[in-house]
Each structure stands twice: as structure tokens, then as C-alpha cells.
């Protein structure tokens, strides 16, 4: 179809926190009279490529930064051929490496960071643009039945390996009232699944009046909003964990028995070098208390191999820890030194890359075995499943309360009877296939 307004493609790299910013940017472009698509959207029907491309970059680890740069160069190549008028970047790379990017990639039409990207709309519109009715107004890029709710920005933890505080600054919480208003609005529009995200959920509210965690208070408030059927928690920090949120999870059926909590390691020396503010014994006590308070909970964690100080014995302790805990969901990555972090300034990155890669492979092979066994154990159970889509063969694809969008497992159901996308059904699990499940409607 022909276009009457300039078309902007927004490319969101990295985490779901970035995705929220991309959605807010999309809303502002739409309000300013632009057409907007996300890179993952179906764009057939448009007569040509977009007029402008905005890449919301990730700067967490080396691979993510490289991916963002490669994506940028791909679009700049299209611009050089005359297919695109302008290519812009925003987000973590723009925030941290603005000067370097200006010098090394002068073909970019604009560089914005984590917090000044609202100026991009005015720059392209060549006029002042009206502020949205609410700061949280956004155009969802996900299926309409689920979304992400960012409840805070920044981090005060300053882990030795992490550059996030250097990019996003100190921890800053939104108010309970503001978050409740956003969720209530989205629920009234038909969204029923809310994935609560932050760099550090455990610190939510500690910078608000009262100076204590208000995560449990927030979950209690969100759980009673009409239309909210699933709430899932992402990125808790193990030190200073707010245990009262476990009571909130137990109180409300619509709060998923799911917790994403990055543990990174279990060896005491490595944990100390990482500046994680927790010991191995305290970590095990934390996990035991979580599982006792919320029976059947699925714990998702992230672990790191190859951090300075991780000798063979420390790595074997990590392997034993994974065998012992049998995490329902787990990801891992190899240490990559980040500029200006405590680790870069104080430790030599002296573990060979081939050793890091071998350890990562062993760890993930172990977790794969555990994940397959975990899936097998679900056969015969009845689980609540939200339906995400119907594939080309007609079968339905959904997720349990133990599965977050994009990163976790799927449940496959037959094409008959007809199911409604975005609705939650009771499903009997009839089989497993590697990580994924198969089921039938009850």
C-alpha cells in the first residue's frame, strides 16, 4: 500500500526493558504523524523500505554490543544504496559510547542514549511534538494479550562485572500508583499477562518514601485489578531479597509461581570477587526458603563461567550446585570484560577463552539434561496455559505459568477444538518433546 506519512522501523535489541522504551518511542512517533513498524512485524504491503530506522541498542556484554553494531551497519548499507533516508541509534550504546560512535560511524544520522531519545521524534518531525497523556503511553510490539511492565530503572549494586549502573545510573523506582494506573489501563484494553521487569526487583521502593522494599505491596495492588490474569516476576537480586513478596505470590492465584533471580555463581571466592554481597550458604538458604514458601515454584536463574578467580575447583562447585538445585529454567554466559567496571580495573581476565567456552558448554549440557527431565515430569499434570498463537499447521502454541515469553518453553495443542488467542485454559499435559510440552484441553 502507498504511504501518506513517513515510515519508521524500530529495531529493539537486547532485553525486555529496552523493548518497553522502544514501545514508548513508537507511541510518540505515531502521535507525531508517522507510521511505525517494529522490525519483527510483517511489512508486506508497503511499497518500499522504511524512510527511517531507529535501533535501540544493547550494551550489556560484548556479544550484545557486537550484534547491535552489526545491525546498525546492515541498515547503513541500505542507506548507502539510497533505500533509507536516515539511520539512528538510541539506548545503551548511545548512552555509553556516544563520542566513540560519532567518531567511528559518522554515517549515523543521530545518536541518542537511554534518556534523551524523546528528542528523536522532534528531530525527525522538525517541530516540537506534544507530550503524551501519560509517560507510560506506548504502542505494544508484543501480542496484545501480554506485555512487560518496567517498574524501575538503574541499579545500585555495582557488581564487579556489570556495566549497567554506568549506563543507566542509580536505582530509581516508579510509584505504586503510577504502575497500577498503567496496568489497569492495559488490562482494560485486553492485556491479561503482565511480566514485571527491572534491573533489580529486590530494591523496588527502597528509594521511595519509607525507604523499604515495596514489591509485595505492588504485587498485592496489581493482582486485584480486573482483567489481570497472570503476573510474572523478572530479575530479582539475591542479596536483600524481599521475602514478603513470597507471601504475596502465595496469596494470589494470578501471580505465577515463577521467579527470575540471577545468582551468577556459588563459589565463595568468585562471589566475593564479583561483589555479589552474598555467600554460598546464604544462597542455598535463600533458595530453600523460596521453595518452601511457594511450593512448585519455577526458578529461572543466570550463571556466569570464567570470571577471574574461577579455578577448576570453583567451576566444579558450580556444576555440583546446578545438579543439586535442578533449576527449572537456566541460562549462562562466559565472562567478558567490560570497560571501566570494577573487574576490569582490579582483575586480570586471565582465563583462556577456550576454557571459558568449554566450561559454558559443560554447564549448559548439564542443564539440558535437567530441563528434559523437568519437562518429562510435567506429563500427566493439569496446568494453566495461555494461548499465544496458531501455527501454519493449525496447532496452537501456548505457555504455562512457568514460562515467560520468548525465553522459556512452549505447550503445543491440537487444532481442534478451536481456542482463543490470549485466553487461559486448563490443559492436561500428555507428552514432552525436549524442552517443550504437548497437551490437550480439559
Short mmCIF file of C-alpha atoms in Angstrom, two decimals:
data_model
loop_
_atom_site.label_atom_id
_atom_site.label_comp_id
_atom_site.label_asym_id
_atom_site.label_seq_id
_atom_site.Cartn_x
_atom_site.Cartn_y
_atom_site.Cartn_z
CA UNK A 1 0.00 0.00 0.00
CA UNK A 2 1.13 3.56 -0.59
CA UNK A 3 2.19 5.67 2.36
CA UNK A 4 0.87 9.08 3.24
CA UNK A 5 3.21 9.54 6.20
CA UNK A 6 6.90 8.77 6.79
CA UNK A 7 7.52 5.19 7.92
CA UNK A 8 9.83 4.46 10.84
CA UNK A 9 11.13 0.97 11.61
CA UNK A 10 12.13 0.45 15.24
CA UNK A 11 14.64 -2.31 15.98
CA UNK A 12 14.78 -3.33 19.64
CA UNK A 13 17.93 -5.17 20.70
CA UNK A 14 18.68 -6.87 24.00
CA UNK A 15 16.35 -7.12 26.97
CA UNK A 16 12.65 -6.54 27.53
CA UNK A 17 13.49 -3.33 29.41
CA UNK A 18 14.73 -1.94 26.10
CA UNK A 19 11.55 -3.18 24.44
CA UNK A 20 9.44 -1.03 26.75
CA UNK A 21 11.42 2.06 25.72
CA UNK A 22 11.01 1.11 22.05
CA UNK A 23 7.25 0.85 22.53
CA UNK A 24 7.13 4.26 24.20
CA UNK A 25 9.12 5.71 21.29
CA UNK A 26 6.68 4.13 18.82
CA UNK A 27 3.74 5.79 20.55
CA UNK A 28 5.40 9.18 20.31
CA UNK A 29 6.13 8.70 16.62
CA UNK A 30 2.52 7.73 15.95
CA UNK A 31 1.27 10.78 17.84
CA UNK A 32 3.57 12.93 15.69
CA UNK A 33 2.03 11.62 12.47
CA UNK A 34 4.49 8.90 11.46
CA UNK A 35 3.74 5.33 10.51
CA UNK A 36 5.62 2.83 12.69
CA UNK A 37 6.53 -0.82 12.45
CA UNK A 38 8.78 -2.97 14.60
CA UNK A 39 11.44 -4.94 12.76
CA UNK A 40 9.74 -8.23 13.64
CA UNK A 41 6.41 -7.09 12.21
CA UNK A 42 5.02 -8.27 8.90
CA UNK A 43 5.72 -5.43 6.44
CA UNK A 44 4.32 -6.87 3.22
CA UNK A 45 2.06 -4.38 1.51
CA UNK A 46 4.36 -1.40 1.90
CA UNK A 47 5.68 -0.13 -1.42
CA UNK A 48 9.25 0.36 -0.23
CA UNK A 49 11.61 0.07 2.70
CA UNK A 50 11.13 2.43 5.66
CA UNK A 51 12.14 6.06 5.47
CA UNK A 52 13.91 5.96 8.82
CA UNK A 53 15.32 3.25 11.07
CA UNK A 54 15.88 3.57 14.83
CA UNK A 55 17.98 0.88 16.50
CA UNK A 56 17.56 0.61 20.28
CA UNK A 57 20.94 -0.87 21.14
CA UNK A 58 22.10 -3.22 23.89
CA UNK A 59 25.39 -2.68 25.74
CA UNK A 60 25.37 -5.40 28.40
CA UNK A 61 28.09 -7.77 27.15
CA UNK A 62 30.47 -7.93 24.21
CA UNK A 63 28.31 -10.21 22.05
CA UNK A 64 25.27 -7.99 22.52
CA UNK A 65 27.22 -4.86 21.64
CA UNK A 66 28.63 -6.54 18.54
CA UNK A 67 25.15 -7.63 17.46
CA UNK A 68 23.85 -4.07 17.83
CA UNK A 69 26.73 -2.70 15.74
CA UNK A 70 26.24 -5.34 13.05
CA UNK A 71 22.54 -4.49 12.84
CA UNK A 72 23.40 -0.80 12.57
CA UNK A 73 25.90 -1.44 9.76
CA UNK A 74 23.33 -3.51 7.83
CA UNK A 75 20.90 -0.61 7.82
CA UNK A 76 23.63 1.89 6.99
CA UNK A 77 24.46 -0.23 3.96
CA UNK A 78 20.82 0.04 2.87
CA UNK A 79 21.02 3.79 3.40
CA UNK A 80 24.15 3.98 1.22
CA UNK A 81 22.17 2.33 -1.58
CA UNK A 82 19.51 5.00 -1.27
CA UNK A 83 16.87 2.73 0.23
CA UNK A 84 16.67 4.51 3.60
CA UNK A 85 16.81 8.24 4.36
CA UNK A 86 18.19 8.05 7.88
CA UNK A 87 19.57 5.62 10.46
CA UNK A 88 19.58 6.50 14.16
CA UNK A 89 20.61 4.67 17.30
CA UNK A 90 19.45 5.03 20.88
CA UNK A 91 19.77 3.08 24.11
CA UNK A 92 22.73 1.63 25.95
CA UNK A 93 25.44 2.00 23.31
CA UNK A 94 24.42 5.56 22.58
CA UNK A 95 24.44 6.37 26.28
CA UNK A 96 27.86 4.90 26.98
CA UNK A 97 29.80 5.34 23.74
CA UNK A 98 28.28 8.42 22.12
CA UNK A 99 31.59 10.15 21.40
CA UNK A 100 33.23 6.99 20.09
CA UNK A 101 30.26 6.23 17.84
CA UNK A 102 30.27 9.76 16.45
CA UNK A 103 33.93 9.33 15.51
CA UNK A 104 33.81 5.76 14.25
CA UNK A 105 30.44 5.69 12.47
CA UNK A 106 29.93 9.22 11.09
CA UNK A 107 27.30 7.87 8.66
CA UNK A 108 24.80 7.74 11.52
CA UNK A 109 22.19 10.48 11.33
CA UNK A 110 21.79 10.75 15.08
CA UNK A 111 22.89 9.16 18.35
CA UNK A 112 20.67 9.15 21.43
CA UNK A 113 21.06 7.49 24.80
CA UNK A 114 18.87 5.85 27.41
CA UNK A 115 17.08 9.00 28.49
CA UNK A 116 17.16 11.62 25.70
CA UNK A 117 15.57 9.51 22.96
CA UNK A 118 12.33 11.51 23.19
CA UNK A 119 14.19 14.28 21.36
CA UNK A 120 14.48 11.99 18.33
CA UNK A 121 10.80 12.38 17.48
CA UNK A 122 11.04 16.16 17.44
CA UNK A 123 14.22 15.97 15.35
CA UNK A 124 12.56 13.87 12.65
CA UNK A 125 9.28 15.75 12.80
CA UNK A 126 11.25 19.03 12.57
CA UNK A 127 8.93 20.55 15.13
CA UNK A 128 8.04 20.35 18.78
CA UNK A 129 5.88 17.32 19.45
CA UNK A 130 3.21 17.10 22.14
CA UNK A 131 3.96 15.18 25.31
CA UNK A 132 1.90 12.01 25.79
CA UNK A 133 -1.01 12.00 28.20
CA UNK A 134 0.94 9.59 30.41
CA UNK A 135 4.68 8.98 30.50
CA UNK A 136 3.97 5.25 30.18
CA UNK A 137 1.86 5.53 27.00
CA UNK A 138 3.20 3.08 24.41
CA UNK A 139 2.40 1.02 21.34
CA UNK A 140 2.72 -2.66 22.17
CA UNK A 141 5.07 -4.68 19.97
CA UNK A 142 4.03 -7.96 21.59
CA UNK A 143 0.81 -9.84 21.05
CA UNK A 144 -1.91 -7.75 22.70
CA UNK A 145 -2.59 -10.26 25.47
CA UNK A 146 0.83 -9.96 27.14
CA UNK A 147 3.30 -7.20 27.89
CA UNK A 148 6.19 -6.08 30.06
CA UNK A 149 5.92 -3.56 32.88
CA UNK A 150 9.14 -1.78 33.84
CA UNK A 151 8.85 -0.72 37.47
CA UNK A 152 12.27 0.84 38.00
CA UNK A 153 15.38 1.94 36.16
CA UNK A 154 19.04 1.77 37.11
CA UNK A 155 20.89 -0.20 39.77
CA UNK A 156 22.81 0.48 42.99
CA UNK A 157 24.52 -2.92 43.28
CA UNK A 158 27.69 -2.26 41.24
CA UNK A 159 28.58 -5.90 40.70
CA UNK A 160 32.19 -6.16 39.57
CA UNK A 161 31.40 -7.42 36.07
CA UNK A 162 28.40 -5.27 35.22
CA UNK A 163 28.33 -2.00 33.28
CA UNK A 164 24.59 -1.42 33.72
CA UNK A 165 24.96 1.16 36.55
CA UNK A 166 27.45 3.03 34.36
CA UNK A 167 24.80 3.21 31.63
CA UNK A 168 21.51 3.64 33.48
CA UNK A 169 22.66 5.34 36.68
CA UNK A 170 21.35 4.83 40.18
CA UNK A 171 18.22 2.85 41.02
CA UNK A 172 15.01 4.83 40.56
CA UNK A 173 11.56 3.37 41.30
CA UNK A 174 8.27 4.37 39.78
CA UNK A 175 5.46 4.91 42.27
CA UNK A 176 2.98 2.15 43.03
CA UNK A 177 0.17 4.44 41.92
CA UNK A 178 1.73 5.09 38.50
CA UNK A 179 2.34 1.39 37.83
CA UNK A 180 -1.18 0.46 38.93
CA UNK A 181 -2.61 3.08 36.56
CA UNK A 182 -0.59 1.68 33.64
CA UNK A 183 -1.59 -1.92 34.33
CA UNK A 184 -5.26 -1.01 34.83
CA UNK A 185 -5.25 0.84 31.51
CA UNK A 186 -3.67 -2.05 29.64
CA UNK A 187 -5.98 -4.58 31.30
CA UNK A 188 -8.98 -2.51 30.21
CA UNK A 189 -7.63 -2.78 26.64
CA UNK A 190 -7.48 -6.59 26.83
CA UNK A 191 -3.95 -7.34 28.06
CA UNK A 192 -4.10 -10.10 30.67
CA UNK A 193 -0.48 -11.21 31.24
CA UNK A 194 1.97 -8.80 32.86
CA UNK A 195 5.67 -9.56 33.13
CA UNK A 196 7.11 -7.29 35.82
CA UNK A 197 10.68 -6.29 34.99
CA UNK A 198 13.50 -4.24 36.48
CA UNK A 199 17.25 -4.42 36.68
CA UNK A 200 16.78 -5.13 40.40
CA UNK A 201 13.29 -6.07 41.58
CA UNK A 202 14.57 -6.63 45.11
CA UNK A 203 15.30 -2.91 45.53
CA UNK A 204 11.92 -1.73 44.25
CA UNK A 205 10.60 1.01 46.50
CA UNK A 206 13.70 1.43 48.66
CA UNK A 207 14.20 4.90 47.19
CA UNK A 208 10.55 5.89 47.75
CA UNK A 209 9.19 7.40 51.00
CA UNK A 210 9.63 4.87 53.79
CA UNK A 211 12.91 3.55 52.42
CA UNK A 212 11.94 -0.13 52.28
CA UNK A 213 11.06 -2.64 49.61
CA UNK A 214 7.51 -2.19 48.34
CA UNK A 215 7.49 -5.08 45.87
CA UNK A 216 4.95 -7.12 47.86
CA UNK A 217 2.71 -4.06 48.19
CA UNK A 218 2.90 -3.53 44.44
CA UNK A 219 2.07 -7.15 43.63
CA UNK A 220 -0.89 -7.08 46.01
CA UNK A 221 -2.18 -3.96 44.25
CA UNK A 222 -1.71 -5.36 40.75
CA UNK A 223 -3.23 -8.76 41.49
CA UNK A 224 -6.68 -7.35 42.27
CA UNK A 225 -7.01 -5.26 39.09
CA UNK A 226 -9.86 -6.61 36.95
CA UNK A 227 -8.58 -8.44 33.88
CA UNK A 228 -5.12 -9.23 35.29
CA UNK A 229 -4.79 -13.00 34.95
CA UNK A 230 -1.01 -13.56 35.05
CA UNK A 231 1.76 -11.66 36.85
CA UNK A 232 5.34 -12.88 36.50
CA UNK A 233 8.45 -11.52 38.23
CA UNK A 234 11.77 -10.93 36.49
CA UNK A 235 15.26 -10.05 37.68
CA UNK A 236 15.26 -10.20 41.45
CA UNK A 237 18.60 -9.76 43.20
CA UNK A 238 19.58 -12.43 45.78
CA UNK A 239 21.08 -10.12 48.41
CA UNK A 240 18.46 -8.26 50.49
CA UNK A 241 15.72 -10.34 48.89
CA UNK A 242 12.23 -9.10 49.94
CA UNK A 243 10.78 -12.28 51.44
CA UNK A 244 7.31 -10.76 51.89
CA UNK A 245 6.82 -10.97 48.13
CA UNK A 246 6.65 -14.76 48.54
CA UNK A 247 3.58 -14.32 50.74
CA UNK A 248 2.04 -12.15 48.04
CA UNK A 249 2.72 -14.87 45.47
CA UNK A 250 1.03 -17.43 47.68
CA UNK A 251 -1.98 -15.16 48.27
CA UNK A 252 -2.92 -14.63 44.65
CA UNK A 253 -3.70 -17.34 42.10
CA UNK A 254 -2.88 -14.94 39.25
CA UNK A 255 0.69 -14.37 40.47
CA UNK A 256 2.68 -17.04 38.66
CA UNK A 257 4.81 -19.45 40.66
CA UNK A 258 7.84 -18.18 38.80
CA UNK A 259 10.84 -16.13 39.86
CA UNK A 260 13.72 -14.92 37.71
CA UNK A 261 16.69 -14.38 40.04
CA UNK A 262 20.25 -14.17 38.68
CA UNK A 263 22.65 -15.97 41.04
CA UNK A 264 25.80 -15.88 38.85
CA UNK A 265 27.86 -18.35 40.89
CA UNK A 266 28.10 -20.41 44.09
CA UNK A 267 31.83 -20.40 44.93
CA UNK A 268 32.51 -18.01 47.81
CA UNK A 269 35.72 -16.62 46.36
CA UNK A 270 34.11 -15.98 42.99
CA UNK A 271 31.05 -14.41 44.61
CA UNK A 272 33.32 -12.12 46.64
CA UNK A 273 35.30 -11.16 43.53
CA UNK A 274 32.02 -10.45 41.76
CA UNK A 275 30.92 -8.22 44.68
CA UNK A 276 27.58 -10.03 44.90
CA UNK A 277 27.14 -9.38 48.65
CA UNK A 278 26.06 -12.96 49.36
CA UNK A 279 27.74 -16.26 50.25
CA UNK A 280 27.16 -19.83 49.09
CA UNK A 281 25.44 -20.77 52.35
CA UNK A 282 23.20 -17.71 52.18
CA UNK A 283 22.33 -18.52 48.57
CA UNK A 284 21.25 -22.05 49.45
CA UNK A 285 19.22 -20.77 52.41
CA UNK A 286 17.51 -18.25 50.13
CA UNK A 287 16.54 -20.90 47.59
CA UNK A 288 15.29 -23.25 50.28
CA UNK A 289 13.12 -20.54 51.77
CA UNK A 290 11.70 -19.58 48.37
CA UNK A 291 10.78 -23.19 47.55
CA UNK A 292 9.27 -23.74 50.98
CA UNK A 293 7.15 -20.59 50.84
CA UNK A 294 5.89 -21.19 47.28
CA UNK A 295 5.67 -24.95 46.65
CA UNK A 296 6.09 -25.86 43.00
CA UNK A 297 7.73 -22.57 42.07
CA UNK A 298 9.83 -22.47 38.89
CA UNK A 299 13.10 -20.64 39.45
CA UNK A 300 14.88 -19.15 36.47
CA UNK A 301 18.48 -18.12 37.04
CA UNK A 302 21.53 -16.92 35.15
CA UNK A 303 25.04 -18.16 35.85
CA UNK A 304 28.47 -17.00 34.71
CA UNK A 305 31.58 -19.01 33.98
CA UNK A 306 35.15 -17.83 33.58
CA UNK A 307 35.10 -14.91 35.99
CA UNK A 308 38.55 -14.06 37.45
CA UNK A 309 39.28 -16.40 40.35
CA UNK A 310 37.20 -19.29 38.99
CA UNK A 311 39.68 -22.16 39.11
CA UNK A 312 38.77 -25.77 38.26
CA UNK A 313 37.53 -26.48 41.78
CA UNK A 314 35.29 -23.41 41.77
CA UNK A 315 33.76 -24.44 38.47
CA UNK A 316 33.12 -27.96 39.71
CA UNK A 317 31.34 -26.46 42.73
CA UNK A 318 29.14 -24.58 40.30
CA UNK A 319 28.36 -27.80 38.43
CA UNK A 320 27.52 -29.56 41.70
CA UNK A 321 25.27 -26.64 42.65
CA UNK A 322 23.27 -26.97 39.43
CA UNK A 323 22.92 -30.73 39.95
CA UNK A 324 21.74 -30.08 43.50
CA UNK A 325 19.25 -27.29 42.78
CA UNK A 326 17.89 -28.56 39.44
CA UNK A 327 16.75 -25.15 38.27
CA UNK A 328 13.59 -25.30 36.21
CA UNK A 329 14.94 -22.61 33.87
CA UNK A 330 18.56 -21.53 33.49
CA UNK A 331 20.77 -19.51 31.19
CA UNK A 332 24.53 -18.94 31.34
CA UNK A 333 27.26 -16.93 29.68
CA UNK A 334 31.02 -16.64 29.73
CA UNK A 335 32.65 -13.66 31.41
CA UNK A 336 33.52 -10.81 29.06
CA UNK A 337 35.48 -7.90 30.47
CA UNK A 338 33.58 -4.62 30.30
CA UNK A 339 35.31 -1.24 30.16
CA UNK A 340 35.52 0.76 33.41
CA UNK A 341 33.91 -1.92 35.59
CA UNK A 342 35.41 -2.89 38.95
CA UNK A 343 36.55 -6.21 37.49
CA UNK A 344 38.28 -4.55 34.53
CA UNK A 345 40.14 -2.24 36.89
CA UNK A 346 41.08 -4.82 39.52
CA UNK A 347 41.31 -8.30 37.98
CA UNK A 348 43.21 -9.79 35.09
CA UNK A 349 40.94 -11.51 32.58
CA UNK A 350 43.36 -14.43 32.52
CA UNK A 351 41.15 -17.47 31.97
CA UNK A 352 41.65 -18.52 28.32
CA UNK A 353 38.64 -18.19 26.08
CA UNK A 354 38.75 -21.87 25.16
CA UNK A 355 38.49 -22.75 28.86
CA UNK A 356 35.52 -20.41 29.28
CA UNK A 357 33.83 -21.94 26.24
CA UNK A 358 34.44 -25.50 27.45
CA UNK A 359 33.02 -24.70 30.88
CA UNK A 360 29.99 -23.00 29.39
CA UNK A 361 29.34 -25.99 27.15
CA UNK A 362 29.56 -28.43 30.05
CA UNK A 363 27.27 -26.33 32.21
CA UNK A 364 24.61 -25.97 29.53
CA UNK A 365 24.80 -29.68 28.64
CA UNK A 366 24.07 -30.46 32.28
CA UNK A 367 21.18 -28.02 32.37
CA UNK A 368 19.76 -29.50 29.19
CA UNK A 369 19.55 -32.91 30.84
CA UNK A 370 17.79 -31.36 33.83
CA UNK A 371 15.39 -29.41 31.61
CA UNK A 372 14.43 -32.52 29.64
CA UNK A 373 13.74 -34.41 32.88
CA UNK A 374 11.76 -31.44 34.22
CA UNK A 375 9.59 -31.46 31.10
CA UNK A 376 9.02 -35.23 31.39
CA UNK A 377 7.88 -34.77 34.98
CA UNK A 378 5.06 -32.48 33.80
CA UNK A 379 3.34 -35.28 31.84
CA UNK A 380 0.02 -36.16 33.44
CA UNK A 381 -0.35 -32.83 35.24
CA UNK A 382 -3.03 -30.22 34.61
CA UNK A 383 -1.60 -26.74 34.04
CA UNK A 384 -2.97 -23.31 33.19
CA UNK A 385 -1.86 -22.43 29.65
CA UNK A 386 -2.18 -19.09 27.88
CA UNK A 387 -2.54 -19.41 24.10
CA UNK A 388 -0.11 -17.24 22.12
CA UNK A 389 -0.66 -18.22 18.50
CA UNK A 390 -1.75 -20.80 15.95
CA UNK A 391 0.93 -22.12 13.58
CA UNK A 392 0.71 -22.88 9.87
CA UNK A 393 -0.34 -26.47 10.61
CA UNK A 394 -3.21 -25.29 12.77
CA UNK A 395 -1.85 -26.41 16.13
CA UNK A 396 -2.00 -23.94 18.99
CA UNK A 397 1.11 -22.75 20.83
CA UNK A 398 0.90 -21.55 24.42
CA UNK A 399 2.81 -21.23 27.66
CA UNK A 400 2.31 -22.31 31.25
CA UNK A 401 2.66 -20.00 34.24
CA UNK A 402 6.23 -21.34 34.45
CA UNK A 403 7.17 -19.95 31.04
CA UNK A 404 7.94 -16.36 30.17
CA UNK A 405 7.51 -15.12 26.58
CA UNK A 406 10.42 -15.54 24.17
CA UNK A 407 12.87 -17.13 26.63
CA UNK A 408 11.11 -20.20 28.01
CA UNK A 409 9.23 -23.27 26.77
CA UNK A 410 6.04 -23.80 24.77
CA UNK A 411 3.00 -26.03 25.05
CA UNK A 412 1.56 -27.42 21.79
CA UNK A 413 -2.14 -28.27 21.49
CA UNK A 414 -4.10 -29.81 18.58
CA UNK A 415 -6.03 -27.64 16.14
CA UNK A 416 -9.35 -28.94 17.46
CA UNK A 417 -11.25 -27.75 19.38
CA UNK A 418 -10.90 -24.09 18.40
CA UNK A 419 -9.16 -21.98 21.04
CA UNK A 420 -9.00 -18.23 21.57
CA UNK A 421 -5.65 -16.46 21.31
CA UNK A 422 -4.82 -14.74 24.59
CA UNK A 423 -7.15 -16.87 26.69
CA UNK A 424 -6.05 -19.16 29.52
CA UNK A 425 -7.20 -22.80 29.53
CA UNK A 426 -6.74 -25.79 31.80
CA UNK A 427 -4.62 -28.24 29.84
CA UNK A 428 -3.64 -31.83 30.57
CA UNK A 429 0.00 -32.39 29.64
CA UNK A 430 0.16 -35.54 27.51
CA UNK A 431 3.80 -35.60 26.44
CA UNK A 432 7.13 -33.80 26.28
CA UNK A 433 9.49 -33.15 23.40
CA UNK A 434 12.90 -31.93 24.57
CA UNK A 435 12.14 -28.63 26.36
CA UNK A 436 8.54 -28.30 25.15
CA UNK A 437 5.26 -29.92 26.15
CA UNK A 438 2.21 -31.31 24.38
CA UNK A 439 -1.25 -31.22 25.85
CA UNK A 440 -4.98 -31.42 25.36
CA UNK A 441 -7.81 -29.22 26.54
CA UNK A 442 -9.72 -30.39 29.60
#
